[in-house]
Amino acid sequence: MAADNRSPVTVIGLGAMGRALAGAFLDNGHPTTVWNRTAGKGGELAGRGATVAATVTEAITASPLTVVCVLDHRAVREVLDPVAGSLVGRTLVNLTNGTPCQARETARWAAAHGADYVDGGIMAVPPMIGRPESLVLYSGSPEAFTAHEPAFGALGTALYLGADAGRASLYDIALLSAMYGMFGGFFHAVAMVGTEKVPAAEFTPLVVSWLNAMIAGLPAMAKAVDSGDHSTADSNLEMQATAYVNLLDASRDQGVSTELVEPMRELLDRGVTAGRGGGDISALIDLLRTEPT
Ligand code: FVH
């Protein structure tokens, strides 16, 4: 694809994700400059047309848009703090995983150094980058998002969540919470059947079909959460708390650790104690809310 009308982009951080991001920009014809703390990771990208910058400043000043994707928030600041002056008048997009508080702090830091700031959350693994199923969440400067939206399109589907720089991270962390909950349930399930030599691959189609059936109920549960109406004629919380004890007893009987499933028992019991036993399990959401630290 011709690069002439594509805006230059800089990618800082060439781990698995940074390399995928830079590769997607190159595939879409963006003149792409890359930098990584440890030299040598840009070789393959250079072969595809990327410019490997010798310094972070050289990388940032090569493009109006710099995308940073390193290990964590601390790494972002270690890389960018010493070269903050070179960001003046440019846009910084931070796709490093972090918390909403960290995103807001970086937004303030970028503003203090004259840079437009957009924070992001990547809901994809590296091989998905560039495909429509790769969802990237953005929030922060609306002007910067609009100006660089065509470049963001190279990475997959771009979803802008508003001017609060912390919002993309909040959604990212919330979606990851749902994912890890599912992984935890899956690990426990295959550990259980594995104690009787049932291969995970044989059992997993049943898990997938069961989870799909349960997922279909989430929109109704979301309505109950939003409305506060947790009434149910079907599967009330007290019934589920009683049945859940069997899940724990069976796990111990089979020799499977209960560490992944114990917290839900505690929550179910708290729900019953709080007088929510006759309602839907969605009532548990009220018990999860605590004062921010
Ligand atoms: N890979 C994935 O599946 C997930 C998908 C969703 C988004 N995450 C987040 O993306 C960030 C980067 O992840 P990654 O997969 O690229 O991670 P690594 O392959 O481990 O590469 C880490 C890069 O960070 C650089 N780095 C680490 N510490 C520093 C530092 N103090 N100063 C400068 N750079 C640093 C590291 O450089 P080097 O070790 O090669 O010198 C790599 O470039 C991450 O937030 C995920 O949660 C990925």
Short mmCIF file of C-alpha atoms and ligand atoms in Angstrom, two decimals:
data_model
loop_
_atom_site.label_atom_id
_atom_site.label_comp_id
_atom_site.label_asym_id
_atom_site.label_seq_id
_atom_site.Cartn_x
_atom_site.Cartn_y
_atom_site.Cartn_z
CA MET A 1 0.00 0.00 0.00
CA ALA A 2 1.33 3.47 -0.89
CA ALA A 3 2.65 5.36 2.11
CA ASP A 4 2.38 8.89 0.66
CA ASN A 5 -0.93 9.93 2.22
CA ARG A 6 -0.53 8.04 5.51
CA SER A 7 0.65 9.98 8.53
CA PRO A 8 3.93 9.01 10.19
CA VAL A 9 3.63 7.01 13.40
CA THR A 10 6.18 6.19 16.09
CA VAL A 11 5.94 3.06 18.22
CA ILE A 12 7.88 2.90 21.50
CA GLY A 13 8.24 -0.57 22.97
CA LEU A 14 8.87 -3.59 20.78
CA GLY A 15 7.66 -6.43 22.94
CA ALA A 16 5.19 -8.91 21.45
CA MET A 17 2.46 -6.25 21.34
CA GLY A 18 4.58 -3.30 20.23
CA ARG A 19 5.96 -5.31 17.31
CA ALA A 20 2.41 -6.27 16.27
CA LEU A 21 1.29 -2.61 16.46
CA ALA A 22 4.25 -1.39 14.42
CA GLY A 23 3.71 -4.19 11.89
CA ALA A 24 0.06 -3.18 11.47
CA PHE A 25 1.01 0.46 10.87
CA LEU A 26 3.55 -0.67 8.26
CA ASP A 27 0.99 -2.95 6.61
CA ASN A 28 -1.29 0.06 6.27
CA GLY A 29 1.35 2.23 4.67
CA HIS A 30 2.22 4.47 7.63
CA PRO A 31 5.83 5.61 7.69
CA THR A 32 6.78 3.96 10.98
CA THR A 33 9.59 4.75 13.37
CA VAL A 34 10.31 2.38 16.24
CA TRP A 35 12.36 2.40 19.41
CA ASN A 36 12.97 -0.20 22.09
CA ARG A 37 14.99 -0.11 25.31
CA THR A 38 16.93 -3.21 24.34
CA ALA A 39 18.41 -2.84 20.89
CA GLY A 40 17.91 -5.52 18.25
CA LYS A 41 14.15 -6.05 18.51
CA GLY A 42 13.41 -3.81 15.50
CA GLY A 43 15.31 -5.89 12.93
CA GLU A 44 12.35 -7.64 11.36
CA LEU A 45 10.35 -4.39 11.29
CA ALA A 46 13.28 -2.58 9.66
CA GLY A 47 13.23 -5.25 6.97
CA ARG A 48 9.60 -4.30 6.35
CA GLY A 49 10.40 -0.61 6.04
CA ALA A 50 10.42 0.73 9.61
CA THR A 51 13.01 3.26 10.73
CA VAL A 52 14.75 2.16 13.91
CA ALA A 53 15.50 5.28 15.97
CA ALA A 54 18.72 5.48 17.94
CA THR A 55 17.14 7.44 20.79
CA VAL A 56 13.68 8.01 22.27
CA THR A 57 13.85 11.70 21.32
CA GLU A 58 14.69 10.81 17.72
CA ALA A 59 11.72 8.42 17.70
CA ILE A 60 9.24 10.94 19.13
CA THR A 61 10.27 13.80 16.87
CA ALA A 62 9.92 11.62 13.77
CA SER A 63 6.09 11.63 13.95
CA PRO A 64 3.14 13.73 15.11
CA LEU A 65 1.80 10.58 16.80
CA THR A 66 3.70 8.39 19.25
CA VAL A 67 2.20 5.12 20.48
CA VAL A 68 3.81 3.72 23.60
CA CYS A 69 3.24 0.09 24.56
CA VAL A 70 5.64 -1.15 27.21
CA LEU A 71 5.33 -3.48 30.17
CA ASP A 72 3.68 -1.20 32.71
CA HIS A 73 3.09 2.34 33.93
CA ARG A 74 6.49 2.57 35.60
CA ALA A 75 8.20 1.68 32.31
CA VAL A 76 6.17 4.36 30.49
CA ARG A 77 7.42 7.01 32.87
CA GLU A 78 11.00 5.70 32.85
CA VAL A 79 11.08 6.00 29.08
CA LEU A 80 9.22 9.30 28.70
CA ASP A 81 10.13 11.41 31.75
CA PRO A 82 13.65 12.23 30.54
CA VAL A 83 12.39 13.31 27.07
CA ALA A 84 9.12 15.04 28.02
CA GLY A 85 10.16 18.23 26.20
CA SER A 86 10.13 16.49 22.83
CA LEU A 87 6.41 15.76 23.15
CA VAL A 88 5.34 19.43 22.89
CA GLY A 89 2.69 19.84 20.18
CA ARG A 90 2.51 16.09 19.53
CA THR A 91 0.05 13.36 20.44
CA LEU A 92 0.96 10.59 22.86
CA VAL A 93 -1.17 7.45 22.83
CA ASN A 94 -0.46 5.07 25.68
CA LEU A 95 -1.59 1.49 25.00
CA THR A 96 0.29 0.08 28.00
CA ASN A 97 -1.95 -1.80 30.43
CA GLY A 98 -2.59 0.27 33.55
CA THR A 99 -5.16 1.55 36.01
CA PRO A 100 -7.58 4.46 35.50
CA CYS A 101 -5.66 6.44 38.14
CA GLN A 102 -2.40 5.89 36.26
CA ALA A 103 -4.04 6.94 32.99
CA ARG A 104 -5.34 10.18 34.53
CA GLU A 105 -1.96 10.87 36.09
CA THR A 106 -0.23 10.39 32.72
CA ALA A 107 -2.83 12.65 31.07
CA ARG A 108 -1.99 15.41 33.57
CA TRP A 109 1.72 14.82 33.01
CA ALA A 110 1.31 15.00 29.21
CA ALA A 111 -0.78 18.19 29.45
CA ALA A 112 1.88 19.78 31.64
CA HIS A 113 4.39 19.08 28.85
CA GLY A 114 2.20 20.44 26.04
CA ALA A 115 1.19 17.09 24.55
CA ASP A 116 -2.25 15.81 23.60
CA TYR A 117 -2.95 12.54 25.39
CA VAL A 118 -5.06 9.52 24.60
CA ASP A 119 -5.01 6.42 26.77
CA GLY A 120 -6.01 3.02 25.47
CA GLY A 121 -6.73 -0.59 26.26
CA ILE A 122 -6.00 -3.36 23.80
CA MET A 123 -8.62 -6.11 23.87
CA ALA A 124 -6.65 -8.46 21.64
CA VAL A 125 -3.57 -10.64 21.58
CA PRO A 126 -0.72 -9.77 19.20
CA PRO A 127 -1.74 -12.06 16.28
CA MET A 128 -5.19 -10.38 16.22
CA ILE A 129 -3.79 -6.85 15.75
CA GLY A 130 -4.90 -5.33 12.45
CA ARG A 131 -7.98 -7.51 12.19
CA PRO A 132 -11.52 -6.18 12.84
CA GLU A 133 -11.92 -8.48 15.88
CA SER A 134 -9.02 -6.64 17.52
CA LEU A 135 -10.82 -4.08 19.68
CA VAL A 136 -8.82 -1.14 20.95
CA LEU A 137 -10.47 1.15 23.49
CA TYR A 138 -9.45 4.81 23.59
CA SER A 139 -10.24 7.76 25.84
CA GLY A 140 -8.74 11.18 26.37
CA SER A 141 -8.32 14.18 24.09
CA PRO A 142 -11.23 14.15 21.59
CA GLU A 143 -9.28 16.34 19.16
CA ALA A 144 -6.32 13.97 19.18
CA PHE A 145 -8.54 10.92 18.77
CA THR A 146 -10.34 12.44 15.79
CA ALA A 147 -7.11 13.62 14.17
CA HIS A 148 -5.50 10.18 14.39
CA GLU A 149 -8.54 7.95 14.00
CA PRO A 150 -7.46 6.81 10.50
CA ALA A 151 -4.16 5.56 11.93
CA PHE A 152 -5.96 3.79 14.81
CA GLY A 153 -7.99 1.95 12.17
CA ALA A 154 -4.80 0.10 11.18
CA LEU A 155 -4.83 -1.70 14.55
CA GLY A 156 -8.38 -3.05 14.37
CA THR A 157 -11.70 -1.67 15.59
CA ALA A 158 -11.26 1.63 17.45
CA LEU A 159 -13.81 2.48 20.15
CA TYR A 160 -13.62 5.97 21.65
CA LEU A 161 -15.04 6.23 25.18
CA GLY A 162 -14.85 9.94 25.86
CA ALA A 163 -12.61 12.67 27.20
CA ASP A 164 -11.78 11.09 30.58
CA ALA A 165 -8.38 9.47 30.01
CA GLY A 166 -9.16 6.88 32.69
CA ARG A 167 -12.26 5.47 31.02
CA ALA A 168 -10.53 3.19 28.49
CA SER A 169 -8.44 1.65 31.25
CA LEU A 170 -11.53 1.16 33.43
CA TYR A 171 -13.27 -0.76 30.62
CA ASP A 172 -10.07 -2.70 29.87
CA ILE A 173 -9.66 -3.81 33.48
CA ALA A 174 -13.37 -4.64 33.77
CA LEU A 175 -13.26 -6.79 30.63
CA LEU A 176 -10.11 -8.53 31.85
CA SER A 177 -11.89 -9.23 35.16
CA ALA A 178 -14.64 -11.02 33.25
CA MET A 179 -12.02 -12.96 31.29
CA TYR A 180 -10.05 -14.08 34.35
CA GLY A 181 -13.29 -15.10 36.09
CA MET A 182 -14.05 -17.30 33.10
CA PHE A 183 -10.50 -18.73 33.04
CA GLY A 184 -10.72 -19.50 36.76
CA GLY A 185 -14.00 -21.37 36.28
CA PHE A 186 -12.57 -23.26 33.33
CA PHE A 187 -9.42 -24.29 35.21
CA HIS A 188 -11.48 -25.55 38.13
CA ALA A 189 -13.85 -27.46 35.85
CA VAL A 190 -11.14 -29.29 33.91
CA ALA A 191 -9.21 -29.98 37.14
CA MET A 192 -12.35 -31.65 38.51
CA VAL A 193 -12.96 -33.99 35.57
CA GLY A 194 -9.21 -34.49 35.19
CA THR A 195 -9.16 -36.26 38.54
CA GLU A 196 -11.03 -39.08 36.80
CA LYS A 197 -8.84 -39.03 33.69
CA VAL A 198 -11.33 -37.16 31.51
CA PRO A 199 -9.18 -35.21 29.03
CA ALA A 200 -9.71 -31.46 29.05
CA ALA A 201 -10.11 -31.50 25.27
CA GLU A 202 -12.97 -34.00 25.56
CA PHE A 203 -14.78 -32.02 28.26
CA THR A 204 -14.24 -28.50 26.91
CA PRO A 205 -16.99 -28.54 24.24
CA LEU A 206 -19.49 -29.03 27.10
CA VAL A 207 -17.95 -26.10 28.99
CA VAL A 208 -18.20 -23.89 25.91
CA SER A 209 -21.81 -24.76 25.27
CA TRP A 210 -22.76 -24.33 28.96
CA LEU A 211 -21.00 -20.97 29.22
CA ASN A 212 -22.68 -19.80 26.02
CA ALA A 213 -26.07 -20.69 27.52
CA MET A 214 -25.21 -18.74 30.69
CA ILE A 215 -23.78 -15.80 28.74
CA ALA A 216 -27.18 -15.42 27.08
CA GLY A 217 -28.54 -14.47 30.50
CA LEU A 218 -26.08 -11.61 31.11
CA PRO A 219 -28.13 -8.81 29.45
CA ALA A 220 -31.10 -9.60 31.74
CA MET A 221 -28.74 -9.68 34.72
CA ALA A 222 -27.33 -6.32 33.66
CA LYS A 223 -30.86 -4.88 33.65
CA ALA A 224 -31.37 -6.15 37.19
CA VAL A 225 -28.06 -4.57 38.26
CA ASP A 226 -29.01 -1.21 36.72
CA SER A 227 -32.57 -1.17 38.04
CA GLY A 228 -31.86 -2.68 41.45
CA ASP A 229 -34.77 -5.07 40.89
CA HIS A 230 -33.31 -8.47 41.79
CA SER A 231 -36.58 -10.34 42.10
CA THR A 232 -36.70 -13.80 40.56
CA ALA A 233 -39.18 -16.64 40.25
CA ASP A 234 -36.52 -19.13 39.19
CA SER A 235 -33.07 -19.62 40.68
CA ASN A 236 -32.89 -17.69 43.90
CA LEU A 237 -29.70 -16.92 45.76
CA GLU A 238 -30.41 -19.09 48.81
CA MET A 239 -30.92 -22.15 46.61
CA GLN A 240 -27.63 -21.42 44.86
CA ALA A 241 -25.79 -20.89 48.17
CA THR A 242 -26.99 -24.32 49.33
CA ALA A 243 -25.98 -26.06 46.10
CA TYR A 244 -22.62 -24.28 46.09
CA VAL A 245 -21.56 -26.20 49.21
CA ASN A 246 -21.68 -29.36 47.06
CA LEU A 247 -19.25 -27.76 44.62
CA LEU A 248 -16.78 -27.20 47.44
CA ASP A 249 -17.31 -30.63 49.06
CA ALA A 250 -16.94 -32.41 45.71
CA SER A 251 -13.75 -30.48 44.97
CA ARG A 252 -12.21 -31.60 48.28
CA ASP A 253 -13.42 -35.17 47.74
CA GLN A 254 -11.75 -35.20 44.30
CA GLY A 255 -8.54 -33.64 45.57
CA VAL A 256 -8.95 -30.28 43.82
CA SER A 257 -7.99 -27.02 45.52
CA THR A 258 -10.95 -24.77 46.33
CA GLU A 259 -8.91 -21.56 46.13
CA LEU A 260 -10.55 -20.38 42.91
CA VAL A 261 -14.12 -21.09 43.99
CA GLU A 262 -14.09 -20.30 47.73
CA PRO A 263 -14.58 -16.51 47.29
CA MET A 264 -17.93 -17.03 45.59
CA ARG A 265 -19.13 -19.16 48.52
CA GLU A 266 -18.24 -16.36 50.91
CA LEU A 267 -20.15 -13.87 48.77
CA LEU A 268 -23.20 -16.14 48.45
CA ASP A 269 -23.24 -16.61 52.22
CA ARG A 270 -22.97 -12.87 52.77
CA GLY A 271 -25.90 -12.41 50.38
CA VAL A 272 -28.06 -14.80 52.37
CA THR A 273 -27.01 -13.21 55.67
CA ALA A 274 -27.88 -9.78 54.24
CA GLY A 275 -31.43 -10.97 53.56
CA ARG A 276 -31.02 -11.29 49.79
CA GLY A 277 -31.64 -15.06 49.72
CA GLY A 278 -35.01 -14.82 47.98
CA GLY A 279 -33.66 -12.67 45.15
CA ASP A 280 -31.60 -13.26 42.07
CA ILE A 281 -27.83 -13.87 42.26
CA SER A 282 -27.45 -10.46 40.57
CA ALA A 283 -28.06 -8.95 44.05
CA LEU A 284 -24.47 -9.91 44.93
CA ILE A 285 -23.21 -6.90 42.97
CA ASP A 286 -24.37 -4.64 45.80
CA LEU A 287 -22.09 -6.51 48.21
CA LEU A 288 -19.01 -5.99 46.03
CA ARG A 289 -19.10 -2.23 46.17
CA THR A 290 -16.69 -0.73 48.71
CA GLU A 291 -15.34 2.75 49.34
CA PRO A 292 -12.52 3.70 46.90
CA THR A 293 -9.09 3.56 48.54
N1 FVH B 1 0.69 -9.52 24.72
C1 FVH B 1 -0.60 -9.59 25.09
O1 FVH B 1 -1.27 -10.60 24.89
C2 FVH B 1 -1.30 -8.44 25.81
C3 FVH B 1 -2.57 -8.05 25.09
C4 FVH B 1 -3.27 -6.86 25.71
C5 FVH B 1 -2.30 -5.71 26.00
N2 FVH B 1 -1.15 -6.19 26.72
C6 FVH B 1 -0.32 -5.12 27.29
O2 FVH B 1 0.57 -4.56 26.31
C7 FVH B 1 1.75 -4.08 26.97
C8 FVH B 1 2.98 -4.68 26.29
O3 FVH B 1 2.86 -6.08 26.33
P1 FVH B 1 3.84 -7.02 25.50
O4 FVH B 1 3.10 -8.26 25.19
O5 FVH B 1 4.45 -6.28 24.39
O6 FVH B 1 4.94 -7.32 26.64
P2 FVH B 1 6.43 -7.87 26.46
O7 FVH B 1 6.54 -8.73 25.26
O8 FVH B 1 6.80 -8.45 27.78
O9 FVH B 1 7.29 -6.57 26.16
C9 FVH B 1 7.50 -5.59 27.16
C10 FVH B 1 8.06 -4.34 26.54
O10 FVH B 1 8.21 -3.34 27.56
C11 FVH B 1 9.57 -2.90 27.53
N3 FVH B 1 9.97 -2.50 28.87
C12 FVH B 1 9.79 -3.15 30.02
N4 FVH B 1 10.28 -2.44 31.05
C13 FVH B 1 10.81 -1.33 30.51
C14 FVH B 1 11.48 -0.19 31.07
N5 FVH B 1 11.68 -0.07 32.40
N6 FVH B 1 11.88 0.78 30.23
C15 FVH B 1 11.68 0.67 28.89
N7 FVH B 1 11.05 -0.37 28.30
C16 FVH B 1 10.64 -1.35 29.12
C17 FVH B 1 10.34 -4.09 27.03
O11 FVH B 1 11.61 -3.62 26.58
P3 FVH B 1 12.88 -4.60 26.54
O12 FVH B 1 12.77 -5.53 27.74
O13 FVH B 1 12.80 -5.35 25.25
O14 FVH B 1 14.04 -3.70 26.62
C18 FVH B 1 9.43 -4.56 25.90
O15 FVH B 1 9.57 -3.75 24.78
C19 FVH B 1 1.63 -4.51 28.44
O16 FVH B 1 1.20 -3.41 29.20
C20 FVH B 1 0.58 -5.60 28.40
O17 FVH B 1 -0.13 -5.75 29.62
C21 FVH B 1 -0.39 -7.23 26.01
#
